[in-house]
Amino acid sequence: MSLRSFPEDLTANVRWLRIAGAAAVLLVIAGCSPPSAAPIASASTHRPRDMASYANTDAFVTRHLSLDLTADFDKRTLAGTAELRFDRRDPGAQEIVLDTRELQIQKAEASSDGGTWTSTTYRLDPATAAFGSALRVVVPQGADRLRITYASSPSARGLQWLLPEQTSGKKHPFLFSQAQAIHARSFIPLQDTPGVRMTYDATIRVPKDLVAVMAAEAKPSEKGSGIFSFHMPQPIPSYLIALAIGDLAFKPMSERTGVWAEPTTVAAAAKEFEDTEQMIKTTEALYGPYRWGRYDLLVLPPSFPFGGMENPRVTFATPTVIVGDKSLVALVAHELAHSWSGNLVTNATWGDFWLNEGFTTYLERRIVEQVYGRRLADMERIIGLRDLAQARADLSVPRDRSLLPDLAGRDPDDAYSVVPYEQGALFLSFLESKFGRGAFDAFLRRWFDEHAFESVTTAQFLEFLSTHLLSTKPGAVTDAQIQEWLNSEGIPPFAVMPKSDALEKVEQARDAWLKGGSVDTLAATASAWSTQEWVHFIDSLPRKLDAKQLEALDRRLELTASPNAEIAHVWFRLAIANGYKTAFPAMERYMISIGRRKLIVPLYRDLTATPEGKSLAKQIYTKARPGYHPMAQGTVDGLLK
Ligand code: BES
Ligand code: ZN
């Protein structure tokens, strides 16, 4: 059995990429040797190991997973069996290593035909905070299947168990999973790396009055039996396994799209997301067929810690984007785009995350542009730029400000920011401008087609870029520019920057008001503003305003009472910066009722800037924490400690 150390490996890969010129990207360091001693091979045959997984994928690779799990809402456990069928890559290997976190392992069995099972020995290593525990299971000669009997922990990081009062119907409990980046291991023992793809099937047993939905094809089930069966025929990485259980209703939107939500929300959600079919057609025209069958959306209770999660066939989404005017449906464009960039062509390791999110952010804005027009797309691009600058300022590890963070020994969540999203999208926009939209679209489509259902590295992308795009116009883009896009901790000076006339008009209205213009004139202009214009207005105000100005704004524009979670968010940040206490009770209700990290974490962070703010933050958090997802709890715990 080979033991390797996390830090050296990844550092070597990252450092190597950082010094490699575009011509050298054909060469990738394979496996666990230091770079100087490593065999040099082509990118398609050898890849760096995923430092966030214990899995010995050089010996065994999972091909299929079968789950049979029971959801127990009293104990807060998922319990049952996970059966893994794998290919053997190393004929001599005697042990498979799986990822787990806080799992109770009861039994391990092996089989060579799926018919007869024999007990086999296993050992659970001590846990590390970043990666959990390696589960080492002896694989007898000839065996190609394992069956693990286990239960998840009530505090599993990838699951949130909600009480009925945390749902909108208030009558039934709710459970949802969130596996990205490395949380599948907290509810399934498996090779938890995006470099391994598997098909799966699942039987999920739930209380009889609840409905289970997985990011997979539903098989017919007997109504009221509490037993739901699923099948995922396309091979997917572990982070895309997803499950939700609750009082869920379904409303179709088109032949292949629909919405799952609690009965109280499903109609509003279907209205808000009614353009989804048009988005799919648009994306297909640009980047090739949608390869996953159905595309549904599942609206979660407000504690969902993300805006959206691109679970295949069914995007999980926050209810905070349902505002009645479709102004926040770029989120659907984003999660849908992942059906190409991410789910179809997947980052091989979390160090290549920008290949998922940067491509998706670029695609998202192209879809928005096509379906809703250039005006909205450009506003989104400008707001993205501002988020990028803010994120860079907030990051404490300098290299996290680049597209190639050093994740050695770190939970990938700890490096999470919008940098890979926005810097990645700017990089692709730059390439688009140099080669023209037509050529660049064809290039991206080819990238998706030729790497469909594969996991890819940054080195592979650079090789493909060099062969299929850069070579078509020698000298248009230099190797040094490519390296700067990947390694720079800021926006390269030669970037092609977006521009938004609409947001410039907002700035003019802002300036007129700041120079003493009447709040009524401002209000008249603002009455036609969309969410994006409001957000830009508030976020681009000077951080210090006098109390009279704030009060006038609030009285006339009713910002403290805004039902729009994005507008309220930027307003509360301004209120904190100014100690504007009138807004605090509404802010407290907001922070207790919403668990989306992007909306709440900046508020806690801003509050910690002053001693009074910090004590208010702690007071609010005491009430809010029980309703937060374990991932949100982890983030806020870290801020307030
Ligand atoms: N895949 C991400 C969410 C994610 C990333 C979960 C990393 C866990 C780890 C998803 O596609 C995403 O980016 N969601 C955004 C919304 C989007 C419109 C930018 C979010 O949740 O804010
Ligand atoms: Zn995304």
XYZ file of C-alpha atoms and ligand atoms in Angstrom, residues 178-181 183 239 304-310 318 328 330-332 334-335 338 350 353 356-357 360-361 364-365 413 416 418 421-422 596-598 631, ligand 1:
60
model
C -25.098 19.168 -0.453
C -22.098 17.107 -1.526
C -19.848 19.634 -3.269
C -16.977 19.891 -2.693
C -19.159 16.218 1.634
C -20.028 15.615 -5.648
C -29.951 26.208 1.821
C -26.391 27.550 2.102
C -25.964 28.296 -1.626
C -27.789 30.157 -4.332
C -27.886 27.084 -6.482
C -26.293 23.688 -6.900
C -26.042 22.064 -10.309
C -32.505 28.922 -2.833
C -32.558 36.805 -10.430
C -29.363 34.266 -14.022
C -28.977 31.661 -11.290
C -30.901 29.182 -13.443
C -25.683 29.421 -14.260
C -26.752 26.059 -12.869
C -23.020 23.474 -15.502
C -10.583 21.058 -6.762
C -12.210 24.488 -9.977
C -16.061 24.412 -13.664
C -16.997 27.849 -12.392
C -19.990 28.355 -16.235
C -19.953 32.057 -15.374
C -24.261 31.968 -17.831
C -23.829 35.497 -19.192
C -14.253 24.996 0.883
C -13.861 29.149 -1.919
C -15.796 34.160 -6.612
C -15.832 32.411 -11.319
C -15.060 35.963 -12.337
C -27.494 31.377 2.147
C -23.827 31.955 2.906
C -23.281 34.638 0.300
C -21.423 24.505 6.320
N -21.431 24.723 -7.731
C -21.735 25.988 -7.183
C -22.021 25.925 -5.708
C -20.899 25.347 -4.876
C -19.571 25.621 -5.159
C -21.197 24.530 -3.813
C -18.567 25.062 -4.382
C -20.202 23.978 -3.038
C -18.876 24.249 -3.328
C -22.915 26.653 -7.905
O -22.930 26.409 -9.272
C -22.777 28.129 -7.721
O -21.792 28.676 -8.138
N -23.752 28.786 -7.105
C -23.751 30.215 -6.873
C -24.780 30.906 -7.713
C -24.321 31.377 -9.045
C -25.423 32.159 -9.738
C -23.041 32.150 -9.029
C -24.134 30.450 -5.436
O -24.559 29.517 -4.774
O -24.028 31.581 -4.962
